[in-house]
Coordinates of C-alpha atoms and ligand atoms in Angstrom, one line a residue:
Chain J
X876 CA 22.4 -7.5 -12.1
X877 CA 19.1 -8.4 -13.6
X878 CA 15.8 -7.4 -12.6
X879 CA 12.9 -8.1 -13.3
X880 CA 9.3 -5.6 -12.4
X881 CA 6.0 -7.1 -12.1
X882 CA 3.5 -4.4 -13.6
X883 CA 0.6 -3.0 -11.9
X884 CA -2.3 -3.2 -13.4
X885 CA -5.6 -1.1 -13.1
X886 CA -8.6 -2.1 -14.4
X887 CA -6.5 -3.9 -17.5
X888 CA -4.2 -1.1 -17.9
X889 CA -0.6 -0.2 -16.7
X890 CA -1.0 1.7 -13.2
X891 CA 1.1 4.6 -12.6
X892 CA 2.8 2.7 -9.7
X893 CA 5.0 0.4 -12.6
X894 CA 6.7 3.6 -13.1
X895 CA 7.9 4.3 -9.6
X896 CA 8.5 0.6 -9.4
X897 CA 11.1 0.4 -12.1
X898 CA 12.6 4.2 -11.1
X899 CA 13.3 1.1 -7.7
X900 CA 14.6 -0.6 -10.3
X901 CA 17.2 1.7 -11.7
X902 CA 18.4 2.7 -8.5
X903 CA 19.5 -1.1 -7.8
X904 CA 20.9 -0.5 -11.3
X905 CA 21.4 -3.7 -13.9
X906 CA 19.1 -4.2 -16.4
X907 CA 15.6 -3.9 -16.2
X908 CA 12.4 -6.4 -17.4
X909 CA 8.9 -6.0 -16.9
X910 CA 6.5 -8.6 -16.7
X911 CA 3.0 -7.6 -17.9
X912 CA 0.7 -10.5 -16.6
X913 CA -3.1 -10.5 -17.5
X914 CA -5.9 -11.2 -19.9
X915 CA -6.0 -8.5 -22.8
X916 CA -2.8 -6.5 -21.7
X917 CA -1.3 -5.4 -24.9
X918 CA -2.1 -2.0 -24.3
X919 CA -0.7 -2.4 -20.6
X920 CA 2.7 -4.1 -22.4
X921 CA 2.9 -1.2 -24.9
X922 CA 2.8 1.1 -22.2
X923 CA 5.4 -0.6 -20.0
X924 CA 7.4 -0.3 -23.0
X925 CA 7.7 3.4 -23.1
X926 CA 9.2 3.6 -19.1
X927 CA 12.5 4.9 -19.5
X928 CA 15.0 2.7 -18.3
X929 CA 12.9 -0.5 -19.6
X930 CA 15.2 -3.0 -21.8
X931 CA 12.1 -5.7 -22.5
X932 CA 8.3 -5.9 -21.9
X933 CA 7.6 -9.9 -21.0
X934 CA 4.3 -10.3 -21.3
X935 CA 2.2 -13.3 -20.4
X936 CA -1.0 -12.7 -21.8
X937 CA -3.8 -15.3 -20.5
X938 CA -7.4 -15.9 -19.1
X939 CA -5.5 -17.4 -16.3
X940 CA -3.8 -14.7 -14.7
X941 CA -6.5 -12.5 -15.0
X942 CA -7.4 -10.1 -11.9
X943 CA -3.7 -11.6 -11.2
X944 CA -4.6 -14.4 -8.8
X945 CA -1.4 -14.9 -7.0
X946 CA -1.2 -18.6 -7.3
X947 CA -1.2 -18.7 -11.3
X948 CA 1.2 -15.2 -10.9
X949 CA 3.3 -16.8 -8.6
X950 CA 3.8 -20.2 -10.8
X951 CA 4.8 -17.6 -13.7
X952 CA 7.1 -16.0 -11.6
X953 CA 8.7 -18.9 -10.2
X954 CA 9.8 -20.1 -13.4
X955 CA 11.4 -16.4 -14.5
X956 CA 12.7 -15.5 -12.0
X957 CA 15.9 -17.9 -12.5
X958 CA 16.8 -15.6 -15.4
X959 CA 17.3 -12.5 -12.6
X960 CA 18.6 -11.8 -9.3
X961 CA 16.1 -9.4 -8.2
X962 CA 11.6 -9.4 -8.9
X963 CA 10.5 -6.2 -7.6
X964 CA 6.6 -4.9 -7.4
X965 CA 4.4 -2.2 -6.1
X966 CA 3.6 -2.8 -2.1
X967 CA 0.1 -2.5 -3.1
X968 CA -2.5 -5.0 -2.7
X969 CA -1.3 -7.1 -5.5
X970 CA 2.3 -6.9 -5.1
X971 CA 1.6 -7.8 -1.2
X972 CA -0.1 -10.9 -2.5
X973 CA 2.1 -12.3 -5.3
X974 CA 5.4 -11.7 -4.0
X975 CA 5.4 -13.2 -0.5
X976 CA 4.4 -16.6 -2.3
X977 CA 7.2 -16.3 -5.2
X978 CA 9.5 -15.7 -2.0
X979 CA 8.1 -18.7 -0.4
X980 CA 8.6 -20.6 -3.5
X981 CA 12.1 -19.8 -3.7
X982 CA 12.6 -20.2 -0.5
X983 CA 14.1 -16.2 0.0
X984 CA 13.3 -13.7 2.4
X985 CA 11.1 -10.9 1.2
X986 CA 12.1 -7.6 1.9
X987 CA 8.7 -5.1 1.7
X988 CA 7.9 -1.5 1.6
X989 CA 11.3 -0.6 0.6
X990 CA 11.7 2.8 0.5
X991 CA 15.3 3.6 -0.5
X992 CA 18.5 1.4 -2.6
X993 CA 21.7 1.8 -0.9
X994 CA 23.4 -0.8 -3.2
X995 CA 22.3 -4.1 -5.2
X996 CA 21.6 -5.9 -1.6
X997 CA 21.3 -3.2 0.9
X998 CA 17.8 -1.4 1.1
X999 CA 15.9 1.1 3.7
X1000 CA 12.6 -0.2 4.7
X1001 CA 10.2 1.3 7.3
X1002 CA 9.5 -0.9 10.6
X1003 CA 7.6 -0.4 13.6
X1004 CA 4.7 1.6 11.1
X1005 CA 7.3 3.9 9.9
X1006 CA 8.2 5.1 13.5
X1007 CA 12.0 3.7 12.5
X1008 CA 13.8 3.1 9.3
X1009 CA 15.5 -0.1 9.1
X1010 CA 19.0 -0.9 6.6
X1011 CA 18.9 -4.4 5.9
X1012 CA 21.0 -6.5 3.8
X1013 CA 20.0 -9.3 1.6
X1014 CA 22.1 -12.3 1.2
X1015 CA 19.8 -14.5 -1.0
X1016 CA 20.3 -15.5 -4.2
X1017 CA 17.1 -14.2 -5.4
X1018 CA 16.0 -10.5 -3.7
X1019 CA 12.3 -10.2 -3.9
X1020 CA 11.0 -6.6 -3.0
X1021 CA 8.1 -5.1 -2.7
X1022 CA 8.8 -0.9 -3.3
X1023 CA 7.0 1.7 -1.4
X1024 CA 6.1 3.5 -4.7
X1025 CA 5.7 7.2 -2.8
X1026 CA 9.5 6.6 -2.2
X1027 CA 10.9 7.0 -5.9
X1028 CA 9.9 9.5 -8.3
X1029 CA 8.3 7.7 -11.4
X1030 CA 10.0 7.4 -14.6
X1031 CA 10.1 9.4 -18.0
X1032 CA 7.8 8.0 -20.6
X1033 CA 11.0 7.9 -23.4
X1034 CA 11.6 4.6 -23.7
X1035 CA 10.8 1.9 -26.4
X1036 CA 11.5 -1.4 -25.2
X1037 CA 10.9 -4.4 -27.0
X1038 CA 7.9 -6.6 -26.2
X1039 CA 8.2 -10.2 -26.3
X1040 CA 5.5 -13.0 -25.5
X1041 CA 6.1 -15.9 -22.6
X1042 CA 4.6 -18.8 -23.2
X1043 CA 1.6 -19.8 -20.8
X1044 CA 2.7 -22.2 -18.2
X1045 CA 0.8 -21.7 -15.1
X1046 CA -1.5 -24.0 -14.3
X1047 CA -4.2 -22.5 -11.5
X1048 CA -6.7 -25.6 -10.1
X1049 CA -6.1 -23.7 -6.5
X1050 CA -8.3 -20.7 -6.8
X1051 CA -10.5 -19.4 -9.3
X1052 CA -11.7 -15.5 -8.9
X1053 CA -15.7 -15.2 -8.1
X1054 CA -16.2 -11.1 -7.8
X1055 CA -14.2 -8.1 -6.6
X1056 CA -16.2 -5.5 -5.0
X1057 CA -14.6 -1.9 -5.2
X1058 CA -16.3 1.4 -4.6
X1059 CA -16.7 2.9 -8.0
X1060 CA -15.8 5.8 -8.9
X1061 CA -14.5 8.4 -11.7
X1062 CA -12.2 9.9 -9.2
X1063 CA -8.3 9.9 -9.4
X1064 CA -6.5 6.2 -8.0
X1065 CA -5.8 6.9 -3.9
X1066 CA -2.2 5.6 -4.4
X1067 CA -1.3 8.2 -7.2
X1068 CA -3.3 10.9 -7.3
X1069 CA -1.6 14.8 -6.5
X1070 CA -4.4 15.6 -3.9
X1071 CA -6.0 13.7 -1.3
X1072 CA -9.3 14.8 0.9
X1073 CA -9.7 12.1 3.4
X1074 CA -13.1 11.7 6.0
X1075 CA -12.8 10.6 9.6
X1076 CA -15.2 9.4 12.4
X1077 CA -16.1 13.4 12.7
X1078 CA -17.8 12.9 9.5
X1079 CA -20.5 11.4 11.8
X1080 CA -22.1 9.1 9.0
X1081 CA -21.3 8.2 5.3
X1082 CA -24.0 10.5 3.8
X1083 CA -22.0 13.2 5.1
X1084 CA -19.1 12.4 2.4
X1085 CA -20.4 14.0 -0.2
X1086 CA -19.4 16.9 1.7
X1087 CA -16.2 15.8 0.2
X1088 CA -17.5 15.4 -3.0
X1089 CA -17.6 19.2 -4.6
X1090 CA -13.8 20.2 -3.5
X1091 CA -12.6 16.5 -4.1
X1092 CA -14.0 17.7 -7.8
X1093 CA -13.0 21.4 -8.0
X1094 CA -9.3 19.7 -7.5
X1095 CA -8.9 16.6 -9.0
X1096 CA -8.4 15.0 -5.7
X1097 CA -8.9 11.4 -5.1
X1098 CA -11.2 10.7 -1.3
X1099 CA -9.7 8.6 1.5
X1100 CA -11.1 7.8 5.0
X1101 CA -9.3 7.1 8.5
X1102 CA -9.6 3.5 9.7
X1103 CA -12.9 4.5 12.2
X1104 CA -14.5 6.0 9.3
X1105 CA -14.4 2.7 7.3
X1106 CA -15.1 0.5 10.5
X1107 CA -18.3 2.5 11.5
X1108 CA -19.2 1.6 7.9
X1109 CA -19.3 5.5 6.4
X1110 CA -17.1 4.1 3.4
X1111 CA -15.7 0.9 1.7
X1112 CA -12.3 -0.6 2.9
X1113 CA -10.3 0.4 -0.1
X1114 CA -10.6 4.2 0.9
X1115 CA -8.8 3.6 4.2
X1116 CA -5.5 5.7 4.2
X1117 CA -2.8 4.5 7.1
X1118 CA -0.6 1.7 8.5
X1119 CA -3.6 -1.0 7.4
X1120 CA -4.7 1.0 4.4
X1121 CA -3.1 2.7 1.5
X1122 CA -0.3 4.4 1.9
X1123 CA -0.1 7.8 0.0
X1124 CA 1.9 10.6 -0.3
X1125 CA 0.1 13.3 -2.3
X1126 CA 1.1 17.3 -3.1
X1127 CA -1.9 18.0 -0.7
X1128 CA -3.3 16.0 1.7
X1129 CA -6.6 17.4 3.7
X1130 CA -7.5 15.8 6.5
X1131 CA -11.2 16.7 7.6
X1132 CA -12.4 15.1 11.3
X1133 CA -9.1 12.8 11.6
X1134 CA -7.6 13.2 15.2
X1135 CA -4.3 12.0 13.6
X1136 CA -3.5 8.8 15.2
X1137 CA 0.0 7.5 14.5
X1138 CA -1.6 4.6 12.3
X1139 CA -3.2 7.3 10.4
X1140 CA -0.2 9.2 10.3
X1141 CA 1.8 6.1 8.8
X1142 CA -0.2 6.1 5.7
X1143 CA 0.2 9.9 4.7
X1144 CA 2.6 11.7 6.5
X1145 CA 5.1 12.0 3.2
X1146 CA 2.7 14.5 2.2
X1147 CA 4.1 17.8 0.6
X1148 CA 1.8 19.5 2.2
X1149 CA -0.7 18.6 5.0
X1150 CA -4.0 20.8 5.5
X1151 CA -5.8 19.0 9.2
X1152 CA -9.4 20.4 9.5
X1153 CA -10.7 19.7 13.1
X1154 CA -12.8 21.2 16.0
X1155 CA -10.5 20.3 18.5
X1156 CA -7.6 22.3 18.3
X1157 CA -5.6 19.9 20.9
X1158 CA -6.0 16.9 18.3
X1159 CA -2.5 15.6 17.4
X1160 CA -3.0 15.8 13.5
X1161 CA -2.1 19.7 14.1
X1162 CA 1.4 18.7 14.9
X1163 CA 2.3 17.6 11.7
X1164 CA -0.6 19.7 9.9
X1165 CA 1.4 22.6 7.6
X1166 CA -1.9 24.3 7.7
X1167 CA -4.5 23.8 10.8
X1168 CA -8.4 24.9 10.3
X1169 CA -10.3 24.9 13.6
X1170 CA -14.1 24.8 13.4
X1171 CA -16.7 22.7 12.5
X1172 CA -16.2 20.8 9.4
X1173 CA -20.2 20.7 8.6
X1174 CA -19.2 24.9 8.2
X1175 CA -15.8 24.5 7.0
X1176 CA -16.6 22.3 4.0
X1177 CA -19.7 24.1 2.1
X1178 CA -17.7 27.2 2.7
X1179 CA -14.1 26.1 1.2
X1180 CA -16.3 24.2 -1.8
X1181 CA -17.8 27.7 -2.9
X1182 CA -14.4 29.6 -2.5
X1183 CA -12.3 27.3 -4.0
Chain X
X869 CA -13.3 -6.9 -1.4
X870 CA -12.3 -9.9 -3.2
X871 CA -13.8 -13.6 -3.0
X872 CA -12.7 -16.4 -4.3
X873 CA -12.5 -20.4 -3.8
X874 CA -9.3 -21.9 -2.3
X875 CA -8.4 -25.3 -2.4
X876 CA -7.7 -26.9 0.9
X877 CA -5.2 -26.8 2.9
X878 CA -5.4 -23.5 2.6
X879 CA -3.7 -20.6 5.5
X880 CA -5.6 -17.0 5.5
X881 CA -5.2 -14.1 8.1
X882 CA -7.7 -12.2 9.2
X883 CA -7.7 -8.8 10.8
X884 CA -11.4 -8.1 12.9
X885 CA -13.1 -11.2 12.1
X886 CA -13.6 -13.7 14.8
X887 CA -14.2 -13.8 18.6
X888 CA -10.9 -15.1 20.5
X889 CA -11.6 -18.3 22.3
X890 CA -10.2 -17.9 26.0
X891 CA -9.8 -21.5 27.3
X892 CA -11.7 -22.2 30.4
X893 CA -9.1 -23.2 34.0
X894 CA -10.1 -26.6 34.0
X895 CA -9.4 -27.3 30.2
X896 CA -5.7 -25.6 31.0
X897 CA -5.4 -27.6 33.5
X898 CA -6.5 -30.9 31.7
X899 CA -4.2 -29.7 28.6
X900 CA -1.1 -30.0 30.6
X901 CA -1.6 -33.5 31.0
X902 CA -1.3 -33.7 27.3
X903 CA 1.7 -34.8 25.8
X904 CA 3.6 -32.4 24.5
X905 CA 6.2 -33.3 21.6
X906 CA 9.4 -31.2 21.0
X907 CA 10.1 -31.1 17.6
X908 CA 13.2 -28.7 15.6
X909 CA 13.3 -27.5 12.0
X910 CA 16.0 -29.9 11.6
X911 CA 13.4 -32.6 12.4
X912 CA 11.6 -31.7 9.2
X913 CA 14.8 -31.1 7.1
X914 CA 14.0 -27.1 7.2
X915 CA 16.8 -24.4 7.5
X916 CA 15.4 -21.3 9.3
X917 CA 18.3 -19.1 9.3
X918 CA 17.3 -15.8 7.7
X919 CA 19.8 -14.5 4.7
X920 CA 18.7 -11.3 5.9
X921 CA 21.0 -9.1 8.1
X922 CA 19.8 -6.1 10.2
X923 CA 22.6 -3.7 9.4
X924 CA 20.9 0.0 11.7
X925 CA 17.8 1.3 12.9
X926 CA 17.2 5.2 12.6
X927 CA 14.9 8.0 13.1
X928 CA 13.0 9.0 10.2
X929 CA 12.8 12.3 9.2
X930 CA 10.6 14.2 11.6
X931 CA 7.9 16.3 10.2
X932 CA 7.8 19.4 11.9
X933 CA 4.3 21.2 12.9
X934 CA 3.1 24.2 11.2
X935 CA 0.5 27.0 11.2
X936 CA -2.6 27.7 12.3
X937 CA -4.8 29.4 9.9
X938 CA -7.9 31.8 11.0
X939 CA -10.3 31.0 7.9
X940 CA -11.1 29.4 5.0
X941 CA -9.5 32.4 3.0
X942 CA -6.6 32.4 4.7
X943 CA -6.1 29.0 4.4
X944 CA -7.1 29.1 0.4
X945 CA -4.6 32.4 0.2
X946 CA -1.7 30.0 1.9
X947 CA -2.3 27.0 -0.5
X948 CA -1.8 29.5 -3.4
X949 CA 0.8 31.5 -2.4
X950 CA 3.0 30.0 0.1
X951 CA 2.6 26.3 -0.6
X952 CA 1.5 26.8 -4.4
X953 CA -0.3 23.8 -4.4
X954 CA -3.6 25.2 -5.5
Ligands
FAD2422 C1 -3.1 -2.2 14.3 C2 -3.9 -1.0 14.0 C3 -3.9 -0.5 12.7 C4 -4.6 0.7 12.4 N1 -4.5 1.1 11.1 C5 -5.1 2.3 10.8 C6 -5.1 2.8 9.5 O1 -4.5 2.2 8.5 N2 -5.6 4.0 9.2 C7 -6.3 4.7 10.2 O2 -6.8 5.8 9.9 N3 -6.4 4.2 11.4 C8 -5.8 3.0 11.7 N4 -6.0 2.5 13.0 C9 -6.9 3.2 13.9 C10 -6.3 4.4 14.6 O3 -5.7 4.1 15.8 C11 -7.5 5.4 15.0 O4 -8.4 4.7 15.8 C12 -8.2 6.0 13.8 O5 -7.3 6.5 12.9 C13 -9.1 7.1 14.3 O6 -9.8 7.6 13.2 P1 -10.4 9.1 13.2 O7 -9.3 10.1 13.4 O8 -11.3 9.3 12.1 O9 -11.3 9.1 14.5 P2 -11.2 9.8 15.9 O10 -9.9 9.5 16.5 O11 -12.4 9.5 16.7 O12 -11.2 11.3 15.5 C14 -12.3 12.0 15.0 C15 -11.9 13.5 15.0 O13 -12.9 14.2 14.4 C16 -13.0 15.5 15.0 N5 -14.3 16.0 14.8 C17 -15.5 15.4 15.2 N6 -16.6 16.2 14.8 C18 -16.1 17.2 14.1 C19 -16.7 18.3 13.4 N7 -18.0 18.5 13.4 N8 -15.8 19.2 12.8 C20 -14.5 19.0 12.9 N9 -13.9 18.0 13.5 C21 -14.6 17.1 14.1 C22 -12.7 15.2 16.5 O14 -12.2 16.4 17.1 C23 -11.6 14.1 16.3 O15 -10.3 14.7 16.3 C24 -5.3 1.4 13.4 C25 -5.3 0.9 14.7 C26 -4.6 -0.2 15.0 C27 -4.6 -0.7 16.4

């Protein structure tokens, strides 16, 4: 078994999801590449390096396949991927995008969000938004997975791999990026980070957010929003936790005016621990709520910021 | 949000973008006279089988429901000493 990982990257450096990604990796067992695509990624490669379990660091260093495009990432891809029998990546939004075409390309089907290994071709994957967990079995030549990262513990930081250029090959005259708009912020990455505070529709407007803003900062906590709270415009897509958003799996996850629909649920209900803050004491986030507040948020939130 | 220029042909998805067009009775009835050609994915030399075998469906874990707390300091007393997440 060979295997190769493609790296997530976060604003040019390695994200923490690479980690859980090639702990994926180890469970399929064989040994283990990562490819580091990108424009000024050294730092990214070195990192990659240092996963435990890492044999070799491949990275492909170029204008080209920077903000990883997937039609210059795929074309990369395509051409490694003979030297392995499985290319794994994060199920985030850049895994979701390159690997479906590399699958295409080979003509293999994808298997996504996989959340457990039982062997080299056998894996558990969620369907029907996590409501059911599906064992599949892969028969292609070429198994192309994208991992549900909250599903395997990350790896040590032990290792020292070697790191060895590949040449530049892709050529990319099908897309060329023009701007990526994400909501700034000095806050903790949604996918990764230990605590979660995440707004609904109770919010009543985005203004009210910054409600959020103190305790998100008294504990480290990254901010997320329910699907209604994006929609009515309160926040920016990329904060939407759930079946359509990101899918997170914190120590703590508070939930402040969220009803706790199941698509909600899908996106954080791996939580260690769940904390549901609501006024309506019926609403079906309490069922699987460790710790339910009833009351008014706009009281709930100013007090819990000073007493925290 | 990302933008960026695609050559064509080009196949996107889109969740809550556009207005679904409900055809109008007469055009269904107008578009059964169409001809209508059968075609396999044999007919374009494409192999559909899937290499993928569904081997069981189960249950996922179920989460089970927990407490109600009374206050903010209860709930800040539980997150520190029960579930030691604070
Ligand atoms: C295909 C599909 C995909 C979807 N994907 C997602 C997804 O990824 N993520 C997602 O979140 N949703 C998703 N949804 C939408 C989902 O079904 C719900 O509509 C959405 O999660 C509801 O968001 P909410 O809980 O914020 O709003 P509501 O259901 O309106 O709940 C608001 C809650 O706030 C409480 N509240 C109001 N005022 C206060 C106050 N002052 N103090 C305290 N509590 C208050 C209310 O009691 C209520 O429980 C999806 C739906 C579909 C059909």
């Amino acid at each position: 078994m060979s295997i190769l990982v493609l790296a997530d990257l976060h604003e040019g450096q390695l994200a923490g999801a690479t980690a859980h990604v090639v702990a994926a990796a180890q469970a399929i067992g064989g040994d283990i590449d990562v490819l580091v695509a990108g424009e000024g990624v050294q730092a990214a490669a070195d990192a990659a390096a240092k996963l435990d379990g890492v044999r070799k660091v491949r990275v492909a260093d170029n204008a080209v396949y920077a903000h990883q495009l997937a039609e210059p990432m795929a074309a990369r891809l395509v051409e490694l991927a003979g030297d392995y029998t499985h290319v794994l990546a994060s199920a985030s939004t850049p895994g979701k995008n390159v690997l479906p075409r590399l699958a295409a390309m080979k003509d293999v089907s994808q298997l996504s969000d996989v959340i457990g290994v039982e062997s080299a071709d056998t894996f558990l994957r969620p369907i029907y938004a996590g409501n059911a967990i599906a064992t599949v079995k892969s028969d292609d030549a070429l198994t192309v997975i994208t991992v549900r990262t909250t599903a395997f513990d990350a790896v040590g930081q032990g290792g020292s791999a070697a790191v060895e250029a590949v040449a530049f090959a892709a050529d990319n005259s099908q897309s060329s990026f023009v701007k990526e708009e994400l909501a700034q912020s000095d806050r903790p990455e949604l996918g990764g980070a230990k605590v979660v505070i995440s707004g609904g529709r109770g919010m009543g407007n985005g203004e009210n957010f910054k409600l959020l803003d103190g305790i998100a900062d008294k504990l480290g906590a990254a901010i997320g929003a329910s699907r209604a709270a994006v929609d009515a415009g309160f926040v920016p897509n990329d904060m939407q936790v759930g079946q359509t958003g990101k899918i997170v799996a914190p120590e703590l996850y508070i939930a402040v005016g969220i009803s706790g629909a199941i698509q909600h649920l899908a996106g954080m209900k791996d939580s260690k621990v769940i904390v549901a803050i609501n006024k309506d004491d019926e609403a079906p986030i309490f069922q699987v709520a460790d710790y339910g507040l009833v009351g008014d948020l706009f009281e709930i939130l100013p007090e819990l910021e000073s007493k925290l | 949000m990302r933008s960026w220029p695609k050559r064509l042909p080009t196949c996107s998805l889109a969740l809550t973008s556009n207005e679904p067009r409900y055809a109008k009775l007469p055009d269904i009835m107008k578009a059964k006279k169409k001809p209508l050609d059968v075609k396999t994915p044999t007919d374009y030399g494409v192999e559909v089988a899937s290499k993928v075998t569904l081997l069981k469906v189960q249950s996922p874990a179920e989460r089970k429901g927990g407490i109600k707390v009374a206050s903010v300091d209860e709930l800040i007393d539980k997150l520190k000493n029960e579930a030691k997440v604070l």
